[in-house]
Tab-separated table of C-alpha atoms and ligand atoms in Angstrom:
chain	number	residue	atom	x	y	z
K	195	MET	CA	-205.490	176.208	-118.126
K	196	LEU	CA	-203.365	173.412	-117.363
K	197	VAL	CA	-203.284	170.819	-119.790
K	198	SER	CA	-202.141	167.397	-120.574
K	199	PHE	CA	-202.621	164.785	-123.114
K	200	PRO	CA	-200.852	161.096	-123.626
K	201	HIS	CA	-197.151	160.288	-123.611
K	202	MET	CA	-196.554	158.699	-127.037
K	203	GLY	CA	-192.721	157.909	-127.225
K	204	ASN	CA	-190.742	161.002	-128.942
K	205	CYS	CA	-194.134	162.982	-130.306
K	206	TRP	CA	-194.681	164.922	-127.131
K	207	PRO	CA	-193.069	168.274	-128.290
K	208	ALA	CA	-195.321	168.315	-131.090
K	209	PHE	CA	-198.553	168.122	-128.877
K	210	LYS	CA	-196.848	170.277	-126.030
K	211	CYS	CA	-196.342	173.181	-129.357
K	212	LEU	CA	-200.083	172.622	-130.033
K	213	CYS	CA	-201.515	173.095	-126.671
K	214	GLU	CA	-199.008	175.916	-125.638
K	215	SER	CA	-199.837	177.850	-128.815
K	216	CYS	CA	-203.461	178.232	-127.363
K	217	GLY	CA	-202.102	179.730	-124.429
K	218	ALA	CA	-202.486	176.532	-122.137
K	219	GLU	CA	-199.554	175.716	-119.764
K	220	VAL	CA	-198.922	172.012	-120.348
K	221	PHE	CA	-197.886	168.991	-117.751
K	222	LEU	CA	-196.426	166.720	-119.485
K	223	PRO	CA	-197.085	163.291	-118.189
K	224	GLN	CA	-193.467	161.130	-117.361
K	225	THR	CA	-192.160	158.642	-119.837
K	226	ASN	CA	-194.177	155.759	-119.614
K	227	ASN	CA	-192.722	153.157	-117.597
K	228	THR	CA	-193.755	150.077	-115.431
K	229	LYS	CA	-194.482	151.843	-112.119
K	230	GLN	CA	-197.237	154.406	-113.470
K	231	LEU	CA	-198.932	151.839	-115.721
K	232	GLU	CA	-200.008	149.883	-112.494
K	233	ILE	CA	-202.735	152.936	-112.069
K	234	GLY	CA	-203.697	152.225	-115.355
K	235	LEU	CA	-203.962	148.668	-115.569
K	236	LYS	CA	-205.660	148.970	-112.251
K	237	HIS	CA	-208.778	150.884	-113.580
K	238	SER	CA	-208.821	149.562	-116.818
K	239	PRO	CA	-211.224	146.801	-117.933
K	240	GLU	CA	-209.070	143.886	-118.558
K	241	TRP	CA	-209.886	143.012	-122.166
K	242	VAL	CA	-209.215	146.359	-123.286
K	243	CYS	CA	-206.296	147.342	-125.847
K	244	PHE	CA	-202.969	147.651	-124.054
K	245	PRO	CA	-202.866	151.518	-125.513
K	246	PHE	CA	-205.916	152.072	-124.003
K	247	LYS	CA	-204.064	151.519	-120.299
K	248	VAL	CA	-201.131	153.297	-120.699
K	249	THR	CA	-202.958	156.686	-121.906
K	250	LEU	CA	-204.953	156.364	-118.795
K	251	SER	CA	-202.177	156.023	-116.645
K	252	ASN	CA	-200.895	159.253	-118.149
K	253	PHE	CA	-204.092	160.745	-117.533
K	254	PHE	CA	-204.385	159.514	-114.076
K	255	GLU	CA	-200.689	161.171	-113.397
K	256	ALA	CA	-202.058	164.465	-114.824
K	257	LEU	CA	-204.791	164.618	-113.028
K	258	GLU	CA	-203.277	164.199	-109.850
K	259	HIS	CA	-200.804	167.310	-110.879
K	260	GLY	CA	-204.139	168.949	-111.002
K	261	VAL	CA	-204.688	169.413	-114.988
K	262	ASP	CA	-207.954	171.475	-115.667
K	263	ALA	CA	-207.973	169.515	-118.997
K	264	ILE	CA	-206.832	166.501	-121.176
K	265	ALA	CA	-206.672	166.856	-124.962
K	266	MET	CA	-207.313	163.304	-126.703
K	267	ALA	CA	-207.376	162.556	-130.128
K	268	THR	CA	-210.402	160.312	-131.353
K	269	ASP	CA	-211.338	159.158	-134.460
K	270	CYS	CA	-214.577	157.482	-136.318
K	271	GLY	CA	-212.528	154.335	-137.647
K	272	PRO	CA	-213.755	151.103	-137.406
K	273	CYS	CA	-212.450	149.783	-134.048
K	274	ARG	CA	-212.359	150.767	-130.221
K	275	PHE	CA	-209.407	154.138	-130.464
K	276	GLY	CA	-212.510	156.007	-131.209
K	277	PHE	CA	-214.358	155.132	-127.896
K	278	TYR	CA	-211.128	155.456	-125.714
K	279	TYR	CA	-211.732	158.975	-124.442
K	280	ALA	CA	-215.540	158.857	-123.545
K	281	VAL	CA	-214.736	155.322	-121.614
K	282	GLN	CA	-211.493	157.026	-119.766
K	283	GLN	CA	-213.398	160.216	-119.404
K	284	LYS	CA	-216.066	158.281	-117.564
K	285	ILE	CA	-213.730	155.938	-115.676
K	286	LEU	CA	-211.714	159.165	-114.085
K	287	GLU	CA	-215.164	160.539	-113.709
K	288	ASP	CA	-216.489	157.746	-111.516
K	289	LEU	CA	-213.404	158.037	-109.737
K	290	GLY	CA	-213.903	161.685	-108.837
K	291	PHE	CA	-211.803	163.974	-110.674
K	292	GLU	CA	-213.203	166.849	-112.224
K	293	PHE	CA	-211.912	167.715	-115.758
K	294	GLU	CA	-212.765	168.427	-118.806
K	295	MET	CA	-212.019	166.309	-122.044
K	296	LEU	CA	-211.229	167.844	-124.710
K	297	HIS	CA	-211.482	165.442	-127.928
K	298	LEU	CA	-209.728	166.442	-130.905
K	299	PRO	CA	-211.262	164.916	-133.815
K	300	GLN	CA	-209.129	163.306	-136.351
K	301	GLY	CA	-211.007	160.780	-138.869
K	302	ASP	CA	-210.292	163.102	-141.841
K	303	LEU	CA	-208.305	166.561	-140.907
K	304	LEU	CA	-209.911	168.616	-144.377
K	305	THR	CA	-212.988	168.812	-142.155
K	306	PHE	CA	-211.095	171.414	-140.350
K	307	GLU	CA	-212.642	170.469	-136.878
K	308	TRP	CA	-209.040	170.482	-135.295
K	309	ALA	CA	-209.273	174.189	-136.056
K	310	ASP	CA	-212.563	174.459	-133.779
K	311	PHE	CA	-210.860	172.493	-131.466
K	312	LEU	CA	-207.337	174.860	-131.363
K	313	LYS	CA	-210.019	178.024	-131.368
K	314	ASN	CA	-212.255	176.053	-127.837
K	315	MET	CA	-208.893	176.034	-126.311
K	316	ALA	CA	-207.467	179.093	-126.726
K	317	LYS	CA	-210.814	180.602	-125.933
K	318	LYS	CA	-210.884	178.651	-122.631
K	319	CYS	CA	-207.380	179.726	-121.994
K	320	GLY	CA	-208.526	183.568	-122.344
K	321	ASN	CA	-207.195	183.840	-125.964
K	322	THR	CA	-208.775	184.562	-129.840
K	323	LEU	CA	-207.340	182.494	-132.322
K	324	HIS	CA	-207.739	184.274	-136.174
K	325	ASN	CA	-207.497	181.679	-138.915
K	326	SER	CA	-204.337	183.233	-139.937
K	327	ASP	CA	-203.103	182.095	-136.397
K	328	ILE	CA	-204.205	178.419	-136.562
K	329	VAL	CA	-202.402	178.146	-140.014
K	330	LYS	CA	-199.101	179.095	-138.101
K	331	ILE	CA	-200.090	176.937	-135.464
K	332	ALA	CA	-200.404	173.892	-137.827
K	333	GLN	CA	-197.239	174.827	-139.599
K	334	LYS	CA	-195.207	174.545	-136.546
K	335	TYR	CA	-196.875	171.489	-135.032
K	336	LEU	CA	-196.174	169.795	-138.289
K	337	CYS	CA	-192.643	170.825	-138.791
K	338	LYS	CA	-192.311	169.519	-135.416
K	339	ALA	CA	-193.831	166.294	-136.473
K	340	GLN	CA	-191.456	166.054	-139.390
K	341	LEU	CA	-188.416	166.771	-137.527
K	342	ILE	CA	-189.312	164.080	-134.940
K	343	GLN	CA	-189.834	161.589	-137.583
K	344	GLU	CA	-186.253	162.477	-139.272
K	345	CYS	CA	-184.440	161.731	-136.119
K	346	GLU	CA	-186.129	158.328	-135.484
K	347	LYS	CA	-185.402	157.468	-139.261
K	348	LEU	CA	-182.134	158.633	-139.132
K	349	GLU	CA	-181.808	156.616	-135.529
K	350	GLY	CA	-183.036	153.332	-137.055
K	351	LEU	CA	-180.770	153.274	-140.095
K	352	THR	CA	-177.520	154.360	-138.246
K	353	ARG	CA	-177.562	152.461	-134.924
K	354	CYS	CA	-176.469	148.766	-136.427
K	355	TYR	CA	-173.528	150.820	-137.700
K	356	GLU	CA	-172.439	152.509	-134.591
K	357	VAL	CA	-168.686	151.908	-133.252
K	358	ASN	CA	-169.653	153.372	-129.669
K	359	LYS	CA	-172.861	151.583	-128.533
K	360	GLY	CA	-175.213	154.003	-127.520
K	361	ASP	CA	-173.766	156.830	-129.423
K	362	THR	CA	-177.072	157.035	-131.604
K	363	THR	CA	-179.264	156.652	-128.395
K	364	ARG	CA	-177.779	159.637	-127.215
K	365	THR	CA	-178.146	161.307	-130.114
K	366	LEU	CA	-181.471	161.042	-130.333
K	367	LYS	CA	-182.313	162.002	-127.042
K	368	LYS	CA	-180.225	165.197	-127.532
K	369	MET	CA	-182.437	166.219	-130.538
K	370	ILE	CA	-185.921	165.533	-129.510
K	371	PRO	CA	-185.481	168.466	-126.404
K	372	LEU	CA	-184.151	170.564	-128.906
K	373	ILE	CA	-187.173	170.083	-131.298
K	374	ASP	CA	-189.328	171.088	-128.074
K	375	GLN	CA	-187.244	174.209	-127.739
K	376	ALA	CA	-187.430	175.696	-131.004
K	377	ASN	CA	-190.291	177.637	-131.066
K	378	LYS	CA	-189.875	179.777	-134.267
K	379	MET	CA	-189.925	178.538	-138.108
K	380	SER	CA	-186.252	179.940	-138.400
K	381	GLU	CA	-184.997	178.057	-135.130
K	382	LEU	CA	-186.924	174.981	-136.376
K	383	ARG	CA	-184.624	175.017	-139.898
K	384	ASN	CA	-181.224	175.211	-137.830
K	385	VAL	CA	-182.580	172.483	-135.425
K	386	ARG	CA	-182.965	170.496	-139.070
K	387	ARG	CA	-179.516	170.871	-139.928
K	388	ARG	CA	-178.324	170.263	-136.773
K	389	ILE	CA	-180.380	166.646	-136.600
K	390	SER	CA	-178.198	165.865	-140.145
K	391	ARG	CA	-174.893	166.968	-138.245
K	392	GLU	CA	-175.294	165.348	-135.089
K	393	PHE	CA	-176.317	161.856	-136.487
K	394	ALA	CA	-173.956	162.052	-139.623
K	395	ALA	CA	-171.015	162.767	-136.828
K	396	ILE	CA	-172.112	159.668	-135.140
K	397	GLU	CA	-168.637	157.255	-135.801
K	398	THR	CA	-169.693	154.002	-137.633
K	399	ARG	CA	-168.213	151.277	-139.356
K	400	PRO	CA	-168.713	151.046	-143.251
K	401	HIS	CA	-172.035	150.221	-144.850
K	402	ASN	CA	-170.348	147.298	-146.577
K	403	GLY	CA	-173.972	146.001	-147.313
K	404	ASN	CA	-174.031	143.279	-144.457
K	405	ALA	CA	-176.717	144.798	-142.480
K	406	LEU	CA	-179.944	143.448	-142.674
K	407	ARG	CA	-182.650	145.418	-144.146
K	408	VAL	CA	-185.994	144.846	-141.821
K	409	GLY	CA	-188.934	146.780	-142.061
K	410	LEU	CA	-190.651	147.694	-138.836
K	411	THR	CA	-194.455	148.476	-138.760
K	412	GLY	CA	-197.441	147.813	-136.866
K	413	GLU	CA	-200.053	149.667	-134.656
K	414	ILE	CA	-199.401	153.144	-133.945
K	415	GLN	CA	-199.227	153.532	-130.233
K	416	VAL	CA	-197.106	150.526	-130.064
K	417	THR	CA	-194.778	151.296	-132.831
K	418	LEU	CA	-194.065	154.792	-131.581
K	419	ASP	CA	-193.407	154.165	-127.612
K	420	PRO	CA	-190.239	152.446	-126.408
K	421	PHE	CA	-191.678	151.539	-123.319
K	422	VAL	CA	-194.774	149.845	-124.674
K	423	ASN	CA	-192.732	147.562	-127.302
K	424	HIS	CA	-189.729	147.108	-125.210
K	425	ASP	CA	-187.668	149.248	-127.360
K	426	ILE	CA	-187.492	146.970	-130.309
K	427	LYS	CA	-186.142	149.201	-132.726
K	428	ARG	CA	-182.911	149.508	-130.264
K	429	LYS	CA	-182.627	145.783	-129.663
K	430	LEU	CA	-182.839	145.308	-133.613
K	431	GLY	CA	-180.097	147.931	-134.446
K	432	GLU	CA	-178.327	146.047	-131.791
K	433	LEU	CA	-178.678	142.805	-133.467
K	434	GLY	CA	-177.112	144.375	-136.560
K	435	CYS	CA	-180.282	145.440	-138.392
K	436	GLU	CA	-180.634	148.595	-140.567
K	437	VAL	CA	-184.175	149.516	-139.168
K	438	HIS	CA	-186.420	151.057	-141.413
K	439	MET	CA	-189.839	152.560	-140.505
K	440	ASP	CA	-192.455	154.863	-142.045
K	441	LEU	CA	-194.935	155.198	-139.445
K	442	SER	CA	-194.597	158.320	-137.250
K	443	LEU	CA	-196.531	161.172	-136.244
K	444	TYR	CA	-195.695	163.381	-139.215
K	445	ASP	CA	-196.624	159.933	-141.579
K	446	TRP	CA	-200.168	159.805	-139.821
K	447	MET	CA	-200.513	163.622	-140.247
K	448	LYS	CA	-200.012	163.677	-143.647
K	449	HIS	CA	-202.353	160.716	-144.143
K	450	LYS	CA	-205.275	162.232	-142.559
K	451	PHE	CA	-204.623	165.615	-144.736
K	452	HIS	CA	-204.766	163.115	-147.540
K	453	LEU	CA	-201.321	164.226	-148.579
K	454	ASN	CA	-199.565	161.039	-147.993
K	455	PHE	CA	-198.643	159.670	-151.384
K	456	HIS	CA	-196.322	156.789	-149.450
K	457	ARG	CA	-199.606	155.855	-148.205
K	458	LYS	CA	-201.833	155.995	-151.180
K	459	TYR	CA	-198.818	153.339	-152.876
K	460	ILE	CA	-199.140	151.076	-150.628
K	461	GLU	CA	-203.033	151.308	-150.144
K	462	TYR	CA	-202.424	150.415	-154.168
K	463	LEU	CA	-200.700	147.623	-153.052
K	464	SER	CA	-202.759	146.261	-150.736
K	465	LYS	CA	-205.643	146.626	-152.731
K	466	THR	CA	-203.936	144.968	-156.091
K	467	HIS	CA	-203.278	142.021	-153.818
K	468	LYS	CA	-207.178	141.258	-153.747
K	469	ASP	CA	-207.080	138.058	-155.234
K	470	ILE	CA	-204.795	136.735	-152.666
K	471	GLY	CA	-206.446	137.877	-149.870
K	472	GLY	CA	-205.125	141.293	-149.062
K	473	ILE	CA	-207.654	144.048	-147.440
K	474	GLN	CA	-209.614	146.177	-149.510
K	475	MET	CA	-210.134	149.058	-146.871
K	476	ASP	CA	-209.882	150.472	-143.643
K	477	ILE	CA	-210.204	148.140	-140.689
K	478	GLY	CA	-208.742	149.892	-137.977
K	479	GLY	CA	-205.419	150.020	-136.564
K	480	GLU	CA	-202.729	150.214	-139.464
K	481	ALA	CA	-203.972	146.874	-141.005
K	482	PHE	CA	-204.082	147.811	-144.277
K	483	TRP	CA	-201.086	150.091	-144.859
K	484	VAL	CA	-199.099	147.144	-142.956
K	485	LEU	CA	-200.144	144.792	-145.992
K	486	GLY	CA	-199.189	147.143	-147.876
K	487	GLU	CA	-195.668	147.759	-146.778
K	488	TYR	CA	-195.214	144.256	-145.995
K	489	ILE	CA	-195.883	143.767	-150.080
K	490	ASN	CA	-193.501	146.996	-150.510
K	491	TRP	CA	-190.366	145.354	-148.716
K	492	ALA	CA	-190.741	142.187	-150.233
K	493	GLN	CA	-190.842	143.781	-153.385
K	494	LYS	CA	-187.671	145.950	-152.566
K	495	GLY	CA	-185.439	142.646	-151.003
K	496	PHE	CA	-185.665	143.458	-147.717
K	497	ASN	CA	-184.474	140.445	-145.539
K	498	GLY	CA	-187.014	140.909	-142.838
K	499	PHE	CA	-190.259	142.199	-141.675
K	500	VAL	CA	-191.397	142.816	-137.741
K	501	HIS	CA	-195.056	143.469	-137.073
K	502	ILE	CA	-196.118	144.792	-133.541
K	503	TYR	CA	-199.365	145.178	-132.494
K	504	PRO	CA	-201.119	145.504	-128.668
K	505	PHE	CA	-202.165	141.760	-127.671
K	506	THR	CA	-205.947	141.670	-128.552
K	507	CYS	CA	-205.830	144.199	-131.241
K	508	MET	CA	-208.321	142.777	-133.839
K	509	PRO	CA	-207.102	144.541	-137.117
K	510	GLU	CA	-203.286	144.048	-136.625
K	511	ILE	CA	-203.954	140.429	-135.826
K	512	THR	CA	-206.091	139.950	-138.895
K	513	ALA	CA	-203.027	141.709	-140.749
K	514	LYS	CA	-201.008	139.382	-139.055
K	515	SER	CA	-202.751	136.026	-140.389
K	516	ILE	CA	-203.025	137.273	-143.924
K	517	ILE	CA	-198.754	138.088	-144.006
K	518	THR	CA	-198.271	134.647	-142.341
K	519	LYS	CA	-200.503	133.121	-145.079
K	520	TRP	CA	-198.574	135.018	-147.935
K	521	TYR	CA	-195.028	133.994	-146.774
K	522	GLY	CA	-196.539	129.852	-145.818
K	523	ASP	CA	-197.993	130.043	-149.202
K	524	GLY	CA	-194.479	131.436	-151.000
K	525	ARG	CA	-195.979	134.124	-152.556
K	526	PHE	CA	-193.593	136.755	-151.117
K	527	ASP	CA	-189.974	135.578	-150.074
K	528	LEU	CA	-189.630	138.111	-147.016
K	529	PRO	CA	-189.657	136.268	-143.412
K	530	PRO	CA	-192.408	138.247	-141.170
K	531	ALA	CA	-191.979	138.151	-137.601
K	532	PHE	CA	-194.957	139.106	-134.888
K	533	PHE	CA	-194.909	140.314	-131.678
K	534	GLY	CA	-197.936	141.265	-129.570
K	535	PHE	CA	-197.443	143.693	-126.838
K	536	ASP	CA	-199.404	144.248	-123.280
K	537	GLU	CA	-198.294	144.254	-119.690
K	538	HIS	CA	-197.697	140.415	-119.505
K	539	ALA	CA	-194.933	141.263	-122.323
K	540	GLY	CA	-191.492	139.845	-120.907
K	541	GLU	CA	-188.635	141.380	-121.590
K	542	ALA	CA	-186.152	138.192	-121.943
K	543	GLY	CA	-188.491	136.023	-124.248
K	544	LEU	CA	-188.912	138.792	-126.691
K	545	VAL	CA	-185.068	139.106	-126.478
K	546	THR	CA	-184.779	135.214	-127.313
K	547	ARG	CA	-187.090	135.623	-129.945
K	548	LEU	CA	-185.489	138.540	-131.838
K	549	GLU	CA	-182.443	136.925	-131.525
K	550	ALA	CA	-183.474	133.578	-132.935
K	551	TYR	CA	-184.829	135.679	-135.872
K	552	VAL	CA	-182.245	137.595	-136.733
K	553	GLU	CA	-179.867	134.632	-136.688
K	554	LEU	CA	-182.336	132.964	-139.121
K	555	LEU	CA	-182.434	136.089	-141.594
K	556	LYS	CA	-178.761	136.049	-141.626
K	557	GLN	CA	-178.395	132.606	-142.679
K	558	LYS	CA	-181.329	133.056	-145.212
K	559	LYS	CA	-179.179	135.958	-146.685
K	560	GLU	CA	-175.903	133.889	-146.683
K	561	ARG	CA	-177.664	131.036	-148.206
K	562	LYS	CA	-178.672	133.937	-151.276
K	563	GLN	CA	-175.586	135.042	-151.529
K	564	HIS	CA	-174.357	131.891	-152.678
K	565	GLY	CA	-177.188	130.906	-154.951
K	566	ASN	CA	-179.410	128.936	-152.794
K	567	GLY	CA	-181.814	131.333	-151.283
K	568	SER	CA	-184.723	128.525	-150.553
K	569	LYS	CA	-186.216	129.013	-147.060
B	889	SF4	S1	-206.171	149.681	-133.513
B	889	SF4	FE1	-206.118	147.984	-131.905
B	889	SF4	S2	-204.893	148.783	-130.031
B	889	SF4	FE2	-205.465	150.455	-131.378
B	889	SF4	S3	-207.741	150.717	-130.744
B	889	SF4	FE3	-207.970	149.388	-132.481
B	889	SF4	S4	-208.083	147.953	-131.575
B	889	SF4	FE4	-207.221	148.910	-130.406
């Protein structure tokens, strides 16, 4: 059985490993790009959120290459993501494609519905998975997701110090396929060591405290896919920002397994700011945790906070309004910048806004260093 899945930034080695471990052959959609997006835009409702359009484009490409099934996560959350797979399936079937939509419930991974999903996929491929196989698959998948996270963290922390522009990007691009190729736990351990070595080998300027510490967060698909967010992380790094990002596929998985203590902490921060208008529960997207991250990074003395989201994303826009008010009221001394992305988002406007924002952060930092930290 030929299977495909959405392309989301660097996450593909983990998704691929999941399908291949069930015995499926994988069709990997190309890296998201403007040309490919056209078909998703043409067949999506205009008002729908941007990640829907991007993933629909991936599915088109896969179906045109003859895939038998599409694996797509779904959630029971309060926003539109829970309906993506069903609406996408209907659109694609109406267009005449014959395929199976294998939806993976990820609302709460401790219900172990994902284990049935894997067994079902394996069965369709003529294989039988025992519980011990499921444990091994999950272990390998999580290990790959963790290594991807490690690369993405090191990328954000290294780029602003690199001596030769592009070294960090080149190292990242070299490491992701290695994660894909490693299929035994011993090989993955070697890749982990290789990642540390390769990033440490990048020639860097001394870390003299001049770089701006900026937190980057937002809706998961936009935050993890460099095409969708116009590679904002790279741009911030090249403008001299040390980019801190806790959001990753691994972070999300740990959260869904109820093992993410960082998320528990930022949930606690959101909830303890109830009196000034924090969100008390998951309202969809990453809004609940975005607020917690903002408070967390403000308390750690970060210089900037960049929040990115799909243009019409209701949960993230709610978080944006709350953070804007907090900063305006002087509750936290962390200047936020907000960027909404969809098919109309332009590169030039983004660069101009980022340059202006980083310049303001630099001036604010200098004023603070000279004893005048006012806005
Ligand atoms: S989080 Fe936002 S972009 Fe994602 S499905 Fe929900 S509303 Fe749409």
